């Protein structure tokens, strides 16, 4: 067991490299190596990292940066063109899978609220896993990659709504007001970011691109700030970083 957080991070990076090389030889996605390492190095097996604290912040920052880079590469016009298919497939899949999961949980004897949580848990995919696999295979710009990203964005929005509804049901309150607030905050964030992209960011990027390392620092700070803002507004870190 390593007590120093620096040593824990160093050990995690070393073993991630070793496992990554091994699975790369087997032509397996690197995300599989990271998942295996997380299980082995965590507090339940080898206890190389006895607590989640030192790694949790790095993991959230890494997810934010990855989705930020995906957002940079996606064309807004392309997102508009795949909006309807993504909305139809994303909403349809969540509705069907969530309903089936809830009904199965009810049939197994669970009460309504736990059954709803089971249905919600079964209905959603892992955004970070799919984005990582698409990125490794360089398929984000392909048609199926763009459709998958749009599909996942729809799921991320729906999961926020679903959690508001299920939490309101569990507490005996009504989800209407919270849902309206979240949607209003999301619309406001998109509007503000759109105005910033049009009138502010072009000039700012001209200022920070010299020297180049300042531009990299600005990009990292921008990604982290938007992720934090999205989380504060109830939209989730992933949605904020992507926007």
PDB file of C-alpha atoms in Angstrom:
ATOM      1  CA  UNK A   1       0.000   0.000   0.000  1.00  0.00           C
ATOM      2  CA  UNK A   2       1.347   3.414  -1.023  1.00  0.00           C
ATOM      3  CA  UNK A   3       0.504   6.306   1.289  1.00  0.00           C
ATOM      4  CA  UNK A   4       1.958   9.205  -0.691  1.00  0.00           C
ATOM      5  CA  UNK A   5      -0.549  10.430  -3.343  1.00  0.00           C
ATOM      6  CA  UNK A   6       2.348  11.222  -5.688  1.00  0.00           C
ATOM      7  CA  UNK A   7       3.610   7.636  -5.432  1.00  0.00           C
ATOM      8  CA  UNK A   8       0.089   6.340  -6.018  1.00  0.00           C
ATOM      9  CA  UNK A   9      -0.300   8.371  -9.199  1.00  0.00           C
ATOM     10  CA  UNK A  10       3.184   7.358 -10.394  1.00  0.00           C
ATOM     11  CA  UNK A  11       2.405   3.661  -9.834  1.00  0.00           C
ATOM     12  CA  UNK A  12      -0.941   3.995 -11.601  1.00  0.00           C
ATOM     13  CA  UNK A  13       0.666   5.633 -14.649  1.00  0.00           C
ATOM     14  CA  UNK A  14       3.405   2.996 -14.797  1.00  0.00           C
ATOM     15  CA  UNK A  15       1.047   0.017 -14.615  1.00  0.00           C
ATOM     16  CA  UNK A  16      -1.363   1.700 -17.044  1.00  0.00           C
ATOM     17  CA  UNK A  17       1.480   1.899 -19.565  1.00  0.00           C
ATOM     18  CA  UNK A  18       2.427  -1.753 -19.058  1.00  0.00           C
ATOM     19  CA  UNK A  19      -1.155  -3.005 -19.371  1.00  0.00           C
ATOM     20  CA  UNK A  20      -1.796  -0.661 -22.285  1.00  0.00           C
ATOM     21  CA  UNK A  21       1.168  -2.043 -24.218  1.00  0.00           C
ATOM     22  CA  UNK A  22       0.082  -5.614 -23.499  1.00  0.00           C
ATOM     23  CA  UNK A  23      -3.481  -5.089 -24.684  1.00  0.00           C
ATOM     24  CA  UNK A  24      -2.324  -3.017 -27.664  1.00  0.00           C
ATOM     25  CA  UNK A  25      -0.354  -6.069 -28.809  1.00  0.00           C
ATOM     26  CA  UNK A  26      -3.588  -8.043 -28.514  1.00  0.00           C
ATOM     27  CA  UNK A  27      -5.374  -5.324 -30.527  1.00  0.00           C
ATOM     28  CA  UNK A  28      -7.737  -4.495 -27.693  1.00  0.00           C
ATOM     29  CA  UNK A  29      -8.982  -0.980 -26.829  1.00  0.00           C
ATOM     30  CA  UNK A  30      -6.854   0.849 -24.265  1.00  0.00           C
ATOM     31  CA  UNK A  31      -9.957   1.567 -22.193  1.00  0.00           C
ATOM     32  CA  UNK A  32      -9.989  -2.144 -21.278  1.00  0.00           C
ATOM     33  CA  UNK A  33      -6.492  -1.808 -19.794  1.00  0.00           C
ATOM     34  CA  UNK A  34      -7.550   1.197 -17.759  1.00  0.00           C
ATOM     35  CA  UNK A  35     -10.617  -0.603 -16.411  1.00  0.00           C
ATOM     36  CA  UNK A  36      -8.564  -3.663 -15.436  1.00  0.00           C
ATOM     37  CA  UNK A  37      -5.988  -1.461 -13.738  1.00  0.00           C
ATOM     38  CA  UNK A  38      -8.698   0.380 -11.813  1.00  0.00           C
ATOM     39  CA  UNK A  39     -10.060  -2.886 -10.450  1.00  0.00           C
ATOM     40  CA  UNK A  40      -6.641  -4.297  -9.540  1.00  0.00           C
ATOM     41  CA  UNK A  41      -5.072  -1.140  -8.093  1.00  0.00           C
ATOM     42  CA  UNK A  42      -8.129  -0.029  -6.142  1.00  0.00           C
ATOM     43  CA  UNK A  43      -8.845  -0.454  -2.434  1.00  0.00           C
ATOM     44  CA  UNK A  44     -10.593  -3.810  -2.915  1.00  0.00           C
ATOM     45  CA  UNK A  45      -7.726  -5.831  -4.502  1.00  0.00           C
ATOM     46  CA  UNK A  46      -4.043  -4.804  -4.436  1.00  0.00           C
ATOM     47  CA  UNK A  47      -4.694  -1.553  -2.550  1.00  0.00           C
ATOM     48  CA  UNK A  48      -2.003   0.336  -4.446  1.00  0.00           C
ATOM     49  CA  UNK A  49      -4.419   3.251  -4.247  1.00  0.00           C
ATOM     50  CA  UNK A  50      -6.219   2.804  -0.918  1.00  0.00           C
ATOM     51  CA  UNK A  51      -8.680   5.645  -1.469  1.00  0.00           C
ATOM     52  CA  UNK A  52     -10.398   7.226  -4.442  1.00  0.00           C
ATOM     53  CA  UNK A  53      -9.578  10.820  -3.484  1.00  0.00           C
ATOM     54  CA  UNK A  54      -6.272  11.411  -5.304  1.00  0.00           C
ATOM     55  CA  UNK A  55      -7.470   9.774  -8.512  1.00  0.00           C
ATOM     56  CA  UNK A  56     -11.043  11.011  -8.626  1.00  0.00           C
ATOM     57  CA  UNK A  57     -10.142  14.610  -9.455  1.00  0.00           C
ATOM     58  CA  UNK A  58      -7.707  13.502 -12.169  1.00  0.00           C
ATOM     59  CA  UNK A  59     -10.343  11.194 -13.656  1.00  0.00           C
ATOM     60  CA  UNK A  60     -12.953  13.946 -13.811  1.00  0.00           C
ATOM     61  CA  UNK A  61     -10.462  16.360 -15.355  1.00  0.00           C
ATOM     62  CA  UNK A  62      -9.404  13.752 -17.912  1.00  0.00           C
ATOM     63  CA  UNK A  63     -13.019  13.103 -18.929  1.00  0.00           C
ATOM     64  CA  UNK A  64     -13.646  16.828 -19.257  1.00  0.00           C
ATOM     65  CA  UNK A  65     -10.577  17.351 -21.445  1.00  0.00           C
ATOM     66  CA  UNK A  66     -11.388  14.362 -23.657  1.00  0.00           C
ATOM     67  CA  UNK A  67     -14.944  15.542 -24.301  1.00  0.00           C
ATOM     68  CA  UNK A  68     -13.662  19.094 -24.766  1.00  0.00           C
ATOM     69  CA  UNK A  69     -11.367  17.842 -27.542  1.00  0.00           C
ATOM     70  CA  UNK A  70     -14.246  15.908 -29.091  1.00  0.00           C
ATOM     71  CA  UNK A  71     -16.343  19.072 -29.048  1.00  0.00           C
ATOM     72  CA  UNK A  72     -13.531  20.990 -30.767  1.00  0.00           C
ATOM     73  CA  UNK A  73     -13.444  18.488 -33.608  1.00  0.00           C
ATOM     74  CA  UNK A  74     -17.183  18.371 -34.223  1.00  0.00           C
ATOM     75  CA  UNK A  75     -18.727  20.780 -36.703  1.00  0.00           C
ATOM     76  CA  UNK A  76     -21.910  22.501 -35.477  1.00  0.00           C
ATOM     77  CA  UNK A  77     -23.458  22.075 -38.923  1.00  0.00           C
ATOM     78  CA  UNK A  78     -22.785  18.339 -38.715  1.00  0.00           C
ATOM     79  CA  UNK A  79     -24.474  18.198 -35.320  1.00  0.00           C
ATOM     80  CA  UNK A  80     -27.500  19.925 -36.796  1.00  0.00           C
ATOM     81  CA  UNK A  81     -27.667  17.387 -39.601  1.00  0.00           C
ATOM     82  CA  UNK A  82     -27.598  14.414 -37.206  1.00  0.00           C
ATOM     83  CA  UNK A  83     -29.819  16.037 -34.571  1.00  0.00           C
ATOM     84  CA  UNK A  84     -33.069  14.343 -35.534  1.00  0.00           C
ATOM     85  CA  UNK A  85     -31.627  10.799 -35.909  1.00  0.00           C
ATOM     86  CA  UNK A  86     -29.710  11.191 -32.641  1.00  0.00           C
ATOM     87  CA  UNK A  87     -32.773  12.460 -30.794  1.00  0.00           C
ATOM     88  CA  UNK A  88     -34.985   9.691 -32.166  1.00  0.00           C
ATOM     89  CA  UNK A  89     -32.557   6.839 -31.450  1.00  0.00           C
ATOM     90  CA  UNK A  90     -31.349   8.191 -28.106  1.00  0.00           C
ATOM     91  CA  UNK A  91     -34.782   8.952 -26.685  1.00  0.00           C
ATOM     92  CA  UNK A  92     -36.291   5.764 -28.142  1.00  0.00           C
ATOM     93  CA  UNK A  93     -33.579   3.517 -26.727  1.00  0.00           C
ATOM     94  CA  UNK A  94     -33.754   5.124 -23.271  1.00  0.00           C
ATOM     95  CA  UNK A  95     -37.543   4.833 -23.208  1.00  0.00           C
ATOM     96  CA  UNK A  96     -37.608   1.180 -24.266  1.00  0.00           C
ATOM     97  CA  UNK A  97     -34.690  -0.014 -22.131  1.00  0.00           C
ATOM     98  CA  UNK A  98     -35.737   2.043 -19.101  1.00  0.00           C
ATOM     99  CA  UNK A  99     -39.309   0.787 -19.296  1.00  0.00           C
ATOM    100  CA  UNK A 100     -38.181  -2.821 -19.669  1.00  0.00           C
ATOM    101  CA  UNK A 101     -35.742  -2.505 -16.748  1.00  0.00           C
ATOM    102  CA  UNK A 102     -38.404  -0.948 -14.519  1.00  0.00           C
ATOM    103  CA  UNK A 103     -40.956  -3.631 -15.347  1.00  0.00           C
ATOM    104  CA  UNK A 104     -38.431  -6.417 -14.703  1.00  0.00           C
ATOM    105  CA  UNK A 105     -37.494  -4.856 -11.352  1.00  0.00           C
ATOM    106  CA  UNK A 106     -41.176  -4.594 -10.402  1.00  0.00           C
ATOM    107  CA  UNK A 107     -41.689  -8.216 -11.405  1.00  0.00           C
ATOM    108  CA  UNK A 108     -38.808  -9.192  -9.098  1.00  0.00           C
ATOM    109  CA  UNK A 109     -40.603  -7.585  -6.166  1.00  0.00           C
ATOM    110  CA  UNK A 110     -38.975  -4.143  -5.908  1.00  0.00           C
ATOM    111  CA  UNK A 111     -41.014  -1.088  -5.016  1.00  0.00           C
ATOM    112  CA  UNK A 112     -41.681   1.618  -7.604  1.00  0.00           C
ATOM    113  CA  UNK A 113     -38.849   4.005  -6.643  1.00  0.00           C
ATOM    114  CA  UNK A 114     -36.054   1.368  -6.571  1.00  0.00           C
ATOM    115  CA  UNK A 115     -37.474  -0.099  -9.798  1.00  0.00           C
ATOM    116  CA  UNK A 116     -37.265   3.325 -11.468  1.00  0.00           C
ATOM    117  CA  UNK A 117     -33.626   3.646 -10.414  1.00  0.00           C
ATOM    118  CA  UNK A 118     -32.900   0.208 -11.877  1.00  0.00           C
ATOM    119  CA  UNK A 119     -34.588   1.186 -15.133  1.00  0.00           C
ATOM    120  CA  UNK A 120     -32.606   4.444 -15.313  1.00  0.00           C
ATOM    121  CA  UNK A 121     -29.331   2.633 -14.589  1.00  0.00           C
ATOM    122  CA  UNK A 122     -29.945   0.077 -17.342  1.00  0.00           C
ATOM    123  CA  UNK A 123     -30.999   2.638 -19.921  1.00  0.00           C
ATOM    124  CA  UNK A 124     -27.802   4.654 -20.269  1.00  0.00           C
ATOM    125  CA  UNK A 125     -24.462   4.020 -21.913  1.00  0.00           C
ATOM    126  CA  UNK A 126     -21.031   5.140 -20.728  1.00  0.00           C
ATOM    127  CA  UNK A 127     -20.165   8.298 -22.638  1.00  0.00           C
ATOM    128  CA  UNK A 128     -16.487   8.194 -21.748  1.00  0.00           C
ATOM    129  CA  UNK A 129     -15.993   4.546 -22.797  1.00  0.00           C
ATOM    130  CA  UNK A 130     -17.628   5.020 -26.196  1.00  0.00           C
ATOM    131  CA  UNK A 131     -15.864   8.321 -26.875  1.00  0.00           C
ATOM    132  CA  UNK A 132     -12.516   6.777 -25.913  1.00  0.00           C
ATOM    133  CA  UNK A 133     -13.018   3.772 -28.210  1.00  0.00           C
ATOM    134  CA  UNK A 134     -14.069   6.004 -31.110  1.00  0.00           C
ATOM    135  CA  UNK A 135     -11.084   8.254 -30.488  1.00  0.00           C
ATOM    136  CA  UNK A 136      -8.624   5.343 -30.393  1.00  0.00           C
ATOM    137  CA  UNK A 137     -10.006   4.014 -33.665  1.00  0.00           C
ATOM    138  CA  UNK A 138     -10.065   7.515 -35.203  1.00  0.00           C
ATOM    139  CA  UNK A 139     -13.732   7.110 -36.065  1.00  0.00           C
ATOM    140  CA  UNK A 140     -15.173  10.191 -34.367  1.00  0.00           C
ATOM    141  CA  UNK A 141     -15.395  11.993 -37.714  1.00  0.00           C
ATOM    142  CA  UNK A 142     -17.044   9.011 -39.434  1.00  0.00           C
ATOM    143  CA  UNK A 143     -20.809   8.982 -39.889  1.00  0.00           C
ATOM    144  CA  UNK A 144     -21.375   6.337 -37.219  1.00  0.00           C
ATOM    145  CA  UNK A 145     -19.003   8.216 -34.897  1.00  0.00           C
ATOM    146  CA  UNK A 146     -20.926  11.480 -35.268  1.00  0.00           C
ATOM    147  CA  UNK A 147     -24.223   9.670 -34.780  1.00  0.00           C
ATOM    148  CA  UNK A 148     -22.866   7.989 -31.651  1.00  0.00           C
ATOM    149  CA  UNK A 149     -21.712  11.318 -30.203  1.00  0.00           C
ATOM    150  CA  UNK A 150     -25.113  12.883 -30.889  1.00  0.00           C
ATOM    151  CA  UNK A 151     -26.826   9.836 -29.395  1.00  0.00           C
ATOM    152  CA  UNK A 152     -24.694  10.118 -26.240  1.00  0.00           C
ATOM    153  CA  UNK A 153     -25.396  13.840 -25.892  1.00  0.00           C
ATOM    154  CA  UNK A 154     -29.121  13.091 -25.994  1.00  0.00           C
ATOM    155  CA  UNK A 155     -28.600  10.432 -23.320  1.00  0.00           C
ATOM    156  CA  UNK A 156     -26.650  12.847 -21.105  1.00  0.00           C
ATOM    157  CA  UNK A 157     -29.500  15.355 -21.302  1.00  0.00           C
ATOM    158  CA  UNK A 158     -32.106  12.692 -20.602  1.00  0.00           C
ATOM    159  CA  UNK A 159     -30.181  11.328 -17.605  1.00  0.00           C
ATOM    160  CA  UNK A 160     -30.295  14.782 -15.981  1.00  0.00           C
ATOM    161  CA  UNK A 161     -34.056  14.906 -16.507  1.00  0.00           C
ATOM    162  CA  UNK A 162     -34.489  11.312 -15.317  1.00  0.00           C
ATOM    163  CA  UNK A 163     -32.539  11.924 -12.101  1.00  0.00           C
ATOM    164  CA  UNK A 164     -34.617  15.033 -11.368  1.00  0.00           C
ATOM    165  CA  UNK A 165     -37.827  13.058 -11.841  1.00  0.00           C
ATOM    166  CA  UNK A 166     -36.730  10.019  -9.812  1.00  0.00           C
ATOM    167  CA  UNK A 167     -35.359  12.150  -6.961  1.00  0.00           C
ATOM    168  CA  UNK A 168     -38.578  14.154  -6.864  1.00  0.00           C
ATOM    169  CA  UNK A 169     -40.648  10.960  -6.753  1.00  0.00           C
ATOM    170  CA  UNK A 170     -38.445   9.542  -3.991  1.00  0.00           C
ATOM    171  CA  UNK A 171     -38.826  12.700  -1.902  1.00  0.00           C
ATOM    172  CA  UNK A 172     -42.549  12.990  -2.561  1.00  0.00           C
ATOM    173  CA  UNK A 173     -42.208  16.336  -4.362  1.00  0.00           C
ATOM    174  CA  UNK A 174     -42.870  17.432  -7.905  1.00  0.00           C
ATOM    175  CA  UNK A 175     -40.154  17.439 -10.575  1.00  0.00           C
ATOM    176  CA  UNK A 176     -41.704  20.187 -12.702  1.00  0.00           C
ATOM    177  CA  UNK A 177     -40.031  23.246 -11.206  1.00  0.00           C
ATOM    178  CA  UNK A 178     -36.551  21.641 -10.978  1.00  0.00           C
ATOM    179  CA  UNK A 179     -36.812  20.409 -14.556  1.00  0.00           C
ATOM    180  CA  UNK A 180     -37.787  23.852 -15.835  1.00  0.00           C
ATOM    181  CA  UNK A 181     -34.852  25.402 -13.953  1.00  0.00           C
ATOM    182  CA  UNK A 182     -32.341  22.930 -15.418  1.00  0.00           C
ATOM    183  CA  UNK A 183     -33.637  23.372 -18.966  1.00  0.00           C
ATOM    184  CA  UNK A 184     -33.615  27.163 -18.580  1.00  0.00           C
ATOM    185  CA  UNK A 185     -30.048  27.093 -17.263  1.00  0.00           C
ATOM    186  CA  UNK A 186     -28.971  24.840 -20.139  1.00  0.00           C
ATOM    187  CA  UNK A 187     -30.562  27.132 -22.727  1.00  0.00           C
ATOM    188  CA  UNK A 188     -28.944  30.150 -21.070  1.00  0.00           C
ATOM    189  CA  UNK A 189     -25.529  28.484 -21.085  1.00  0.00           C
ATOM    190  CA  UNK A 190     -25.803  27.654 -24.788  1.00  0.00           C
ATOM    191  CA  UNK A 191     -26.860  31.218 -25.561  1.00  0.00           C
ATOM    192  CA  UNK A 192     -23.991  32.739 -23.571  1.00  0.00           C
ATOM    193  CA  UNK A 193     -21.437  30.389 -25.123  1.00  0.00           C
ATOM    194  CA  UNK A 194     -22.782  31.134 -28.597  1.00  0.00           C
ATOM    195  CA  UNK A 195     -22.354  34.877 -28.044  1.00  0.00           C
ATOM    196  CA  UNK A 196     -18.889  34.321 -26.575  1.00  0.00           C
ATOM    197  CA  UNK A 197     -17.831  32.228 -29.574  1.00  0.00           C
ATOM    198  CA  UNK A 198     -19.068  34.938 -31.914  1.00  0.00           C
ATOM    199  CA  UNK A 199     -17.758  38.106 -30.283  1.00  0.00           C
ATOM    200  CA  UNK A 200     -15.259  37.309 -27.502  1.00  0.00           C
ATOM    201  CA  UNK A 201     -13.329  34.077 -28.046  1.00  0.00           C
ATOM    202  CA  UNK A 202     -11.850  34.957 -31.486  1.00  0.00           C
ATOM    203  CA  UNK A 203     -10.029  37.933 -29.964  1.00  0.00           C
ATOM    204  CA  UNK A 204      -9.055  36.067 -26.814  1.00  0.00           C
ATOM    205  CA  UNK A 205      -7.552  33.200 -28.815  1.00  0.00           C
ATOM    206  CA  UNK A 206      -5.477  35.684 -30.794  1.00  0.00           C
ATOM    207  CA  UNK A 207      -4.036  37.036 -27.550  1.00  0.00           C
ATOM    208  CA  UNK A 208      -3.264  33.678 -25.927  1.00  0.00           C
ATOM    209  CA  UNK A 209      -1.742  31.802 -28.873  1.00  0.00           C
ATOM    210  CA  UNK A 210       1.612  33.560 -28.409  1.00  0.00           C
ATOM    211  CA  UNK A 211       3.494  31.917 -26.810  1.00  0.00           C
ATOM    212  CA  UNK A 212       2.002  28.487 -27.708  1.00  0.00           C
ATOM    213  CA  UNK A 213       2.169  27.128 -24.156  1.00  0.00           C
ATOM    214  CA  UNK A 214      -0.154  29.914 -23.032  1.00  0.00           C
ATOM    215  CA  UNK A 215      -2.708  28.707 -25.586  1.00  0.00           C
ATOM    216  CA  UNK A 216      -2.494  25.173 -24.183  1.00  0.00           C
ATOM    217  CA  UNK A 217      -2.948  26.499 -20.663  1.00  0.00           C
ATOM    218  CA  UNK A 218      -5.959  28.542 -21.754  1.00  0.00           C
ATOM    219  CA  UNK A 219      -7.548  25.516 -23.453  1.00  0.00           C
ATOM    220  CA  UNK A 220      -7.133  23.365 -20.341  1.00  0.00           C
ATOM    221  CA  UNK A 221      -8.506  26.111 -18.125  1.00  0.00           C
ATOM    222  CA  UNK A 222     -11.454  26.702 -20.465  1.00  0.00           C
ATOM    223  CA  UNK A 223     -12.321  22.985 -20.531  1.00  0.00           C
ATOM    224  CA  UNK A 224     -12.146  22.689 -16.740  1.00  0.00           C
ATOM    225  CA  UNK A 225     -14.137  25.899 -16.220  1.00  0.00           C
ATOM    226  CA  UNK A 226     -16.943  24.821 -18.566  1.00  0.00           C
ATOM    227  CA  UNK A 227     -17.063  21.375 -16.959  1.00  0.00           C
ATOM    228  CA  UNK A 228     -17.379  22.969 -13.513  1.00  0.00           C
ATOM    229  CA  UNK A 229     -20.004  25.406 -14.784  1.00  0.00           C
ATOM    230  CA  UNK A 230     -22.043  22.604 -16.356  1.00  0.00           C
ATOM    231  CA  UNK A 231     -21.900  20.648 -13.107  1.00  0.00           C
ATOM    232  CA  UNK A 232     -22.938  23.722 -11.089  1.00  0.00           C
ATOM    233  CA  UNK A 233     -25.918  24.308 -13.381  1.00  0.00           C
ATOM    234  CA  UNK A 234     -27.042  20.700 -13.011  1.00  0.00           C
ATOM    235  CA  UNK A 235     -26.121  19.673 -16.568  1.00  0.00           C
ATOM    236  CA  UNK A 236     -23.158  17.485 -15.623  1.00  0.00           C
ATOM    237  CA  UNK A 237     -19.424  17.951 -16.150  1.00  0.00           C
ATOM    238  CA  UNK A 238     -19.466  15.999 -19.423  1.00  0.00           C
ATOM    239  CA  UNK A 239     -22.094  18.197 -21.072  1.00  0.00           C
ATOM    240  CA  UNK A 240     -20.362  21.387 -19.927  1.00  0.00           C
ATOM    241  CA  UNK A 241     -16.965  20.305 -21.238  1.00  0.00           C
ATOM    242  CA  UNK A 242     -18.451  19.192 -24.559  1.00  0.00           C
ATOM    243  CA  UNK A 243     -20.186  22.546 -25.054  1.00  0.00           C
TER     244      UNK A 243
END
